[in-house]
PDB file of C-alpha atoms in Angstrom:
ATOM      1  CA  UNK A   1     118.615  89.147  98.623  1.00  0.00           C
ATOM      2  CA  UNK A   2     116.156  86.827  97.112  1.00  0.00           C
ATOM      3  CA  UNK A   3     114.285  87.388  94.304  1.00  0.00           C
ATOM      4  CA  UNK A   4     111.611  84.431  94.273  1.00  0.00           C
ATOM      5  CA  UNK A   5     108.644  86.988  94.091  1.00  0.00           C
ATOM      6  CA  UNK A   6     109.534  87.905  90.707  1.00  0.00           C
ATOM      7  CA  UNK A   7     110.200  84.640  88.907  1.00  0.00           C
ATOM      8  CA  UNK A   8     106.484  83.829  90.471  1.00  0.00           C
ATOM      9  CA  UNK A   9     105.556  87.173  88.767  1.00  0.00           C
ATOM     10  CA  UNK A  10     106.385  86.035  85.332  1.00  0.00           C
ATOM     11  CA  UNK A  11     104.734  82.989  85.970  1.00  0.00           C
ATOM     12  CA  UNK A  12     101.251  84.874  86.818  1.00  0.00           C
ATOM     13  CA  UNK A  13     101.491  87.639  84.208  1.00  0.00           C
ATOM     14  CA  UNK A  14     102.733  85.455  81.452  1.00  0.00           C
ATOM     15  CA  UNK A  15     102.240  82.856  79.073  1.00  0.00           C
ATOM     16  CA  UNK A  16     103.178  79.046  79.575  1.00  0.00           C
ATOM     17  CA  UNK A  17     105.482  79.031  76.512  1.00  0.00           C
ATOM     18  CA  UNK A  18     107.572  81.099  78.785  1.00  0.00           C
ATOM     19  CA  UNK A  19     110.322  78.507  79.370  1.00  0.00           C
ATOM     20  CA  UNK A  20     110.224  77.911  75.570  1.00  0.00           C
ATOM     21  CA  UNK A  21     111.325  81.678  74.553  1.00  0.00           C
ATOM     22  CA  UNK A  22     113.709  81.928  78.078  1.00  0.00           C
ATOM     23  CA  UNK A  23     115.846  78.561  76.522  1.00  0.00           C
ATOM     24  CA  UNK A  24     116.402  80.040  72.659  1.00  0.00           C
ATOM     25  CA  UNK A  25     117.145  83.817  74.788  1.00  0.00           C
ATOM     26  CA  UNK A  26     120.396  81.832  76.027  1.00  0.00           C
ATOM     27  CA  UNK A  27     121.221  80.744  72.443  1.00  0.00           C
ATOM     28  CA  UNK A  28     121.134  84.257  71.725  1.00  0.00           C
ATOM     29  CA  UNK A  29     124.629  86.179  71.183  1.00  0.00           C
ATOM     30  CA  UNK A  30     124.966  88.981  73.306  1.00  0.00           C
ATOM     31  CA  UNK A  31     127.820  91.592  72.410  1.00  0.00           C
ATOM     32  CA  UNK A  32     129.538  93.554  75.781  1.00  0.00           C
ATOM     33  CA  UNK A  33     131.574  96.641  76.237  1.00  0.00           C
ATOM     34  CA  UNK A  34     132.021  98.027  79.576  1.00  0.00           C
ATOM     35  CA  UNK A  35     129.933 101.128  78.982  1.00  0.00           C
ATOM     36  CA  UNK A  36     127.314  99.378  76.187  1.00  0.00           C
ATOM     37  CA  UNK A  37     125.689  96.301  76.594  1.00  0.00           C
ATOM     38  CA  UNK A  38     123.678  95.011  73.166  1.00  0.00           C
ATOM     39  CA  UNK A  39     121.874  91.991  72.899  1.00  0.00           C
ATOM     40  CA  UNK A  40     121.861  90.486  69.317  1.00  0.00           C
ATOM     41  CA  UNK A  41     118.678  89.186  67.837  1.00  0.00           C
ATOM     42  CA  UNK A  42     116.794  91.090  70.781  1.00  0.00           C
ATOM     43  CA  UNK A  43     114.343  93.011  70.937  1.00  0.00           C
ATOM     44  CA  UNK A  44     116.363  95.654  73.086  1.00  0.00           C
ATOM     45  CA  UNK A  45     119.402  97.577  73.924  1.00  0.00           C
ATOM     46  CA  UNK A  46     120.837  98.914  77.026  1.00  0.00           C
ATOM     47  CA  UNK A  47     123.612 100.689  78.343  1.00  0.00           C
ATOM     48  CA  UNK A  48     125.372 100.869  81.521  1.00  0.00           C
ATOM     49  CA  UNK A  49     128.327 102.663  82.882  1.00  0.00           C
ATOM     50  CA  UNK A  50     131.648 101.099  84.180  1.00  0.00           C
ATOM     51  CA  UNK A  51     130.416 101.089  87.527  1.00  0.00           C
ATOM     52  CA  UNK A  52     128.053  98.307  86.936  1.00  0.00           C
ATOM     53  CA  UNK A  53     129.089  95.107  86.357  1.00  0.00           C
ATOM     54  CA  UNK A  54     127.385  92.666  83.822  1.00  0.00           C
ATOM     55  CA  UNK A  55     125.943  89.568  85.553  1.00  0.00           C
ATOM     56  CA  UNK A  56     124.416  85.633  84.492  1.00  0.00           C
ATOM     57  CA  UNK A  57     120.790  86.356  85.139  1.00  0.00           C
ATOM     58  CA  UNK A  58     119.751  82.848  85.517  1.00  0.00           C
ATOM     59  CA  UNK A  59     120.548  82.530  89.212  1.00  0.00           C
ATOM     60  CA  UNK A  60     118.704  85.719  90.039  1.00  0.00           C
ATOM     61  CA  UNK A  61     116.000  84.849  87.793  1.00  0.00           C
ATOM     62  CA  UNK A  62     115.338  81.693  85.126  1.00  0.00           C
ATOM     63  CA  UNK A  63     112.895  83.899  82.582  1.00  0.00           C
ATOM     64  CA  UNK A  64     115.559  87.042  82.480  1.00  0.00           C
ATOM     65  CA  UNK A  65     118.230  87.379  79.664  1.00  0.00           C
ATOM     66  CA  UNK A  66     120.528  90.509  81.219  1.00  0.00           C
ATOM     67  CA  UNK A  67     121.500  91.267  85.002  1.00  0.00           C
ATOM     68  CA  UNK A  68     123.735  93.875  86.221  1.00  0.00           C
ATOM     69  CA  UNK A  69     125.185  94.831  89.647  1.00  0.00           C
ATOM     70  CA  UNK A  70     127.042  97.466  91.674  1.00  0.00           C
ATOM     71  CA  UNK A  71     128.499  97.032  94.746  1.00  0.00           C
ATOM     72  CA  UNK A  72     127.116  93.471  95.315  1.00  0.00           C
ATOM     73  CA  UNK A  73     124.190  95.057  96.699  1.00  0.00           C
ATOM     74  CA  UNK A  74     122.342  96.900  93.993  1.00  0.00           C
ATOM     75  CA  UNK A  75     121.132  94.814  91.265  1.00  0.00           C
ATOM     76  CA  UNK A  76     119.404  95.554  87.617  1.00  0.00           C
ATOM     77  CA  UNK A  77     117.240  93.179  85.702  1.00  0.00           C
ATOM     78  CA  UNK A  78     115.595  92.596  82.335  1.00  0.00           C
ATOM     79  CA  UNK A  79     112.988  89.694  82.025  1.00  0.00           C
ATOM     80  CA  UNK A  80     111.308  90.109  78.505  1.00  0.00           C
ATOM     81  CA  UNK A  81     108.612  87.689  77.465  1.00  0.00           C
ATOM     82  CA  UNK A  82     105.956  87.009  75.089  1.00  0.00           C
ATOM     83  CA  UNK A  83     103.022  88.186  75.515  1.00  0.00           C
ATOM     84  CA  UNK A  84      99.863  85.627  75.818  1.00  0.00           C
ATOM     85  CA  UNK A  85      97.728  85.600  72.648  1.00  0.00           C
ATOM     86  CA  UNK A  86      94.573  84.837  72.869  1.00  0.00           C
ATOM     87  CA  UNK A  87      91.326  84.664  70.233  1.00  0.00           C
ATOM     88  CA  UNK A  88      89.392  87.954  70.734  1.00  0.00           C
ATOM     89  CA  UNK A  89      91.305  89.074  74.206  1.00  0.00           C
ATOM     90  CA  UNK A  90      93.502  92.055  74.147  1.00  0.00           C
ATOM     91  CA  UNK A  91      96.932  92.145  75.064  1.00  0.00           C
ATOM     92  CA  UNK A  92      97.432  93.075  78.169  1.00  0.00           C
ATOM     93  CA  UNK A  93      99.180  96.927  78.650  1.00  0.00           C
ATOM     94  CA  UNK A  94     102.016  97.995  80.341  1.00  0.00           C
ATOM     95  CA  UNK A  95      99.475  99.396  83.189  1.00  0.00           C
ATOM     96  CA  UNK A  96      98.222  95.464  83.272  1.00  0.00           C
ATOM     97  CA  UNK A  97     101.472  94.054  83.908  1.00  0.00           C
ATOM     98  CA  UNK A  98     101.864  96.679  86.421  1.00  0.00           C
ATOM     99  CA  UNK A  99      98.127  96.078  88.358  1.00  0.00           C
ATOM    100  CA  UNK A 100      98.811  92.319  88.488  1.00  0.00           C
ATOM    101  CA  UNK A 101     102.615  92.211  89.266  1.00  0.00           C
ATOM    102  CA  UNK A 102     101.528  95.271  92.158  1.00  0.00           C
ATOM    103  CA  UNK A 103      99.458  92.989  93.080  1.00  0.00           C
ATOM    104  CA  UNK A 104     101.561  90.014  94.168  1.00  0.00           C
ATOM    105  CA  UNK A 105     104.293  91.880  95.742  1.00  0.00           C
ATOM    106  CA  UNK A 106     101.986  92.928  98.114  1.00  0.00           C
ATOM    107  CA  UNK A 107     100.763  89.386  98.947  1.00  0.00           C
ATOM    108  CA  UNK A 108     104.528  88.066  98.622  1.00  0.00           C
ATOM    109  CA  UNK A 109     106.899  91.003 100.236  1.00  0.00           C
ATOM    110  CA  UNK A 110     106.251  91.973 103.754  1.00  0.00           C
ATOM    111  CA  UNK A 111     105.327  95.261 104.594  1.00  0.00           C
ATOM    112  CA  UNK A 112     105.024  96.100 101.259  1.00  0.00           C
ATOM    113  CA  UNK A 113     104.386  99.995 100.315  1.00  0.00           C
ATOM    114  CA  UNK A 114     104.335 102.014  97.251  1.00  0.00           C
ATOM    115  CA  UNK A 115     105.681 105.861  97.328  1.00  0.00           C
ATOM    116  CA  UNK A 116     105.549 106.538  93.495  1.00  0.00           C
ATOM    117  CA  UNK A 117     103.638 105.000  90.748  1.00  0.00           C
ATOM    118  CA  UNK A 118     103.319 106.130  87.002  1.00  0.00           C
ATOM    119  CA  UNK A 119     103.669 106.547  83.454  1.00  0.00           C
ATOM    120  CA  UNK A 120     106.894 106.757  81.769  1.00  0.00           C
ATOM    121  CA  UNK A 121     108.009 107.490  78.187  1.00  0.00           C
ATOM    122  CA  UNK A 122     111.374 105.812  76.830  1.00  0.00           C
ATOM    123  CA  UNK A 123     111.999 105.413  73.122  1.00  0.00           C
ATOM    124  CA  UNK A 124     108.598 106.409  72.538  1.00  0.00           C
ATOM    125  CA  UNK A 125     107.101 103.228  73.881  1.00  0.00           C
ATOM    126  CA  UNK A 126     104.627 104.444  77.016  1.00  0.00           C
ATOM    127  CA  UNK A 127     105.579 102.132  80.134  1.00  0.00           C
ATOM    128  CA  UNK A 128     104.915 102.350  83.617  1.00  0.00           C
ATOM    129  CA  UNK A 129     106.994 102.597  86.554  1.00  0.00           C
ATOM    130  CA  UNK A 130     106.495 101.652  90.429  1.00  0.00           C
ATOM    131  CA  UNK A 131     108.643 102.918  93.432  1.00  0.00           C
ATOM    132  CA  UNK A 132     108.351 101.210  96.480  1.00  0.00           C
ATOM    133  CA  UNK A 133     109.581  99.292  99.609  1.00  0.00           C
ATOM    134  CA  UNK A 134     109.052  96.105 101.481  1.00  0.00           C
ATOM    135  CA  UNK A 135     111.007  93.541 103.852  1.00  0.00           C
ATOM    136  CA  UNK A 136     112.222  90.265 102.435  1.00  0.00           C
ATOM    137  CA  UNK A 137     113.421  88.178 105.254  1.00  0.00           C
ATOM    138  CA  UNK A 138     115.677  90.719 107.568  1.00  0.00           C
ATOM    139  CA  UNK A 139     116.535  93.297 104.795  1.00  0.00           C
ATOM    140  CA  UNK A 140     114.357  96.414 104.189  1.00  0.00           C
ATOM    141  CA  UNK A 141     114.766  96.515 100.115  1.00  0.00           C
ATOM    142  CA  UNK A 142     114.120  99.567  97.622  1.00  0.00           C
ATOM    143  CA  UNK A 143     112.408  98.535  94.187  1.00  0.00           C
ATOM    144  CA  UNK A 144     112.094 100.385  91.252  1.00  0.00           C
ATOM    145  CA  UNK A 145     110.016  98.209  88.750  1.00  0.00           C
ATOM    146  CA  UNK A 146     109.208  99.220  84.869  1.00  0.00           C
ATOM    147  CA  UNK A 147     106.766  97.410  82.406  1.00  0.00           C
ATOM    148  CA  UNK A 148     106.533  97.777  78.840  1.00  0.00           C
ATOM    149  CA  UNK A 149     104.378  95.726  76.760  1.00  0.00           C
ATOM    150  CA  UNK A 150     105.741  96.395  73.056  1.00  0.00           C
ATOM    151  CA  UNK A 151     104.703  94.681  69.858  1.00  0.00           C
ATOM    152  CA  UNK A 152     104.364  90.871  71.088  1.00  0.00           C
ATOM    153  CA  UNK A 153     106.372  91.404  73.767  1.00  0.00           C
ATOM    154  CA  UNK A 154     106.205  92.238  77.616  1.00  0.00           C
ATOM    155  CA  UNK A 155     108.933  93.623  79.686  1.00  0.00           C
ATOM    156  CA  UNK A 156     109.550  93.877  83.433  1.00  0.00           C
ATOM    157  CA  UNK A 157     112.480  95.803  84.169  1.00  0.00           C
ATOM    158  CA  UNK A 158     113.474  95.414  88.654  1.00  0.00           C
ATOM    159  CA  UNK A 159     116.399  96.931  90.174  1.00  0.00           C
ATOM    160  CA  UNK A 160     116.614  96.774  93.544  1.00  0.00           C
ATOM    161  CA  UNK A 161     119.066  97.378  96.474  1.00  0.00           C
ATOM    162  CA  UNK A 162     119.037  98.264 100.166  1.00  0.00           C
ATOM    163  CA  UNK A 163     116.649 100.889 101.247  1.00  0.00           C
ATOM    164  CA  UNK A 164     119.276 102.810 102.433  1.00  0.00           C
ATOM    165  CA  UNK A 165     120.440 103.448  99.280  1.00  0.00           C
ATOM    166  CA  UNK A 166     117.480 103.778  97.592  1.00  0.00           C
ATOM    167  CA  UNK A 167     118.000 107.614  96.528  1.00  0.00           C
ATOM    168  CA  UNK A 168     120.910 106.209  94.747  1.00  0.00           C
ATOM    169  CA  UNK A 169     119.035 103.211  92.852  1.00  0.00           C
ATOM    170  CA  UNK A 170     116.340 105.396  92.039  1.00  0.00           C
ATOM    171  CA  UNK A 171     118.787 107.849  90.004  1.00  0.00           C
ATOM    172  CA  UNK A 172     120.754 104.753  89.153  1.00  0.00           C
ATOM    173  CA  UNK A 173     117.676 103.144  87.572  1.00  0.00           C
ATOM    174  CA  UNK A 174     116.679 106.354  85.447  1.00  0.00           C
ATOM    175  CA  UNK A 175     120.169 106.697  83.922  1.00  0.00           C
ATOM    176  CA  UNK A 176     119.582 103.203  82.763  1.00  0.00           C
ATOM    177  CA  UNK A 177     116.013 103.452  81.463  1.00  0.00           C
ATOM    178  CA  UNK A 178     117.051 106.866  79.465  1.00  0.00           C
ATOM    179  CA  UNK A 179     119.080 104.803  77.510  1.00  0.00           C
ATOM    180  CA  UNK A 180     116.591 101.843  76.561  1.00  0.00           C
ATOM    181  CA  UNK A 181     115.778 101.298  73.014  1.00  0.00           C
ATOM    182  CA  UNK A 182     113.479  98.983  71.368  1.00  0.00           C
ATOM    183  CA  UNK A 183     114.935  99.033  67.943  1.00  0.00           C
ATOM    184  CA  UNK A 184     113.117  96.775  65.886  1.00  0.00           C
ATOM    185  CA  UNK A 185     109.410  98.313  67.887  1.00  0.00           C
ATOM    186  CA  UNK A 186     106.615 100.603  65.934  1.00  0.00           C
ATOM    187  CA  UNK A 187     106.606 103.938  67.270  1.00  0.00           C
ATOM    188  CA  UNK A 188     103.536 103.746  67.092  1.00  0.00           C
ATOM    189  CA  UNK A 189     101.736 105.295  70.643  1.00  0.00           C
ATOM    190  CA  UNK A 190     100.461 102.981  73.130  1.00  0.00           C
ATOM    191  CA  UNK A 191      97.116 102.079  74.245  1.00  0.00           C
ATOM    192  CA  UNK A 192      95.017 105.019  75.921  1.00  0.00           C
ATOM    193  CA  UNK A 193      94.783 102.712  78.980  1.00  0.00           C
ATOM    194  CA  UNK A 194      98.683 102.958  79.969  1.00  0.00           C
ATOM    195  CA  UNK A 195      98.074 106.537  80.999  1.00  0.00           C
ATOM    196  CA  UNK A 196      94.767 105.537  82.807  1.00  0.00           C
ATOM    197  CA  UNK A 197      94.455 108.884  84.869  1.00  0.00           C
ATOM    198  CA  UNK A 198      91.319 107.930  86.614  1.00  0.00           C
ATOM    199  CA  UNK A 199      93.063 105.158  88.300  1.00  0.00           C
ATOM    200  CA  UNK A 200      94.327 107.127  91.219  1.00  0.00           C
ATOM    201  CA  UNK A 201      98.166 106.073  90.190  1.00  0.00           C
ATOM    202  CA  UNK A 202     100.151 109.185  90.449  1.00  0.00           C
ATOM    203  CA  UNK A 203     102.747 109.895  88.168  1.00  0.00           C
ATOM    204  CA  UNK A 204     106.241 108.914  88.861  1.00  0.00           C
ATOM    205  CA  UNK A 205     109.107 111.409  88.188  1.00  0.00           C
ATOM    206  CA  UNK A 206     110.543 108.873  85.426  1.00  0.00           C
ATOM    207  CA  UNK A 207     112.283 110.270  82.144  1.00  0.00           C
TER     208      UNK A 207
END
C-alpha cells in the first residue's frame, strides 16, 4: 500500500524547515521493548503490544520518526513536526491540521469517504480524529487519522490497513492512542476551536 498522500500532507500542512527537524529526529536515540516503545529526546511516548512489530519509518514516510506493523498489512505511524511560526498568525489547531489534511485525501484517494470524525482527549491534550475509507490503486483501505497540535509541535498519527479489517484497526488504533503521552507538554487545555461544534463534524467514539 502506498502512502504518497501523506508525505504530500506534511508538505501542505507544514513548515519548510520540515526536512531540517525530520534529519536531527534520526539522530535521536530511541529505546525498544517489545511491549513499550520510548523515544528519547521526544516529545512523545507510545506503547504497543507484542503483536505489533516496530518498523524504519523512512520508507513509508521521510517526515515520520516511528512505524509499526501487524500482519504486513496493518500499519501505524507517527509524523511529528514543527509547527509554522509566523508574526501575528496563530498556530494552526489540531481541527486545522485535520480541515486541510481532510482536505487532500479527498483530492488524492479515490473514492474517498468519511464515516466518523471528532474530538478526542489523550493525555489531556484535545486532538481530533477521522475515520474513513478510500481506494488507492486496487485496494479498498481503512484510515484512522489523529492530529494533535501541542506546544510547538504538530502531530499526525495514520494507521491504516485493508478495509476488511477495518473493525480491527479501528480498536487496534484506540489501544494505541490510550497509551500516548506527551511528557514534556503543558496540560494546559486546548484552543476552544478544536471542539468547534458548529462545524457539522460529529464526534468520533475515540478514548
Amino acid at each position: 500500500m502506498k502512502l504518497g498522500v501523506f508525505t504530500l500532507l506534511l508538505g501542505l500542512l507544514l513548515s519548510t524547515g520540515c526536512r531540517n527537524e525530520a534529519a536531527k529526529k534520526e539522530k535521536s536515540k530511541e529505546a525498544a521493548t517489545q511491549q513499550q516503545i520510548v523515544h528519547k529526546g521526544e516529545s512523545y511516548t507510545v506503547a504497543l503490544d507484542p503483536s505489533w512489530t516496530v518498523e524504519d519509518p523512512k520508507p513509508l514516510n521521510s517526515y515520520a520518526d516511528f512505524a509499526a506493523s501487524k500482519d504486513e498489512v496493518l500499519f501505524f505511524l507517527i509524523i511529528p513536526q514543527p509547527l509554522p511560526a509566523l508574526p501575528d498568525v496563530p498556530a494552526p489547531t489540531a481541527l486545522d491540521l485535520k480541515r486541510a489534511s481532510v482536505h487532500v485525501m479527498e483530492q488524492e484517494i479515490d473514492k474517498f469517504e468519511v464515516e466518523l470524525q471528532g474530538p478526542v482527549n489523550v493525555d489531556g491534550q484535545l486532538g481530533q480524529t477521522v475515520v474513513a475509507h478510500g481506494h488507492v490503486e486496487k485496494d479498498h483501505i481503512k484510515y484512522v487519522t489523529t492530529y494533535f497540535a501541542v506546544g510547538k509541535n504538530g502531530y499526525q498519527i495514520v494507521a491504516w490497513g485493508p478495509f476488511s479489517r477495518g473493525d480491527e484497526l479501528l480498536k487496534e488504533a484506540d489501544k494505541i492512542l490510550a497509551t500516548l503521552k506527551f511528557p514534556n507538554a503543558s496540560k494546559e487545555k486546548s484552543k476552544p476551536a478544536d471542539a468547534d461544534a458548529g462545524s457539522g463534524e460529529t464526534d468520533a467514539s475515540t478514548k
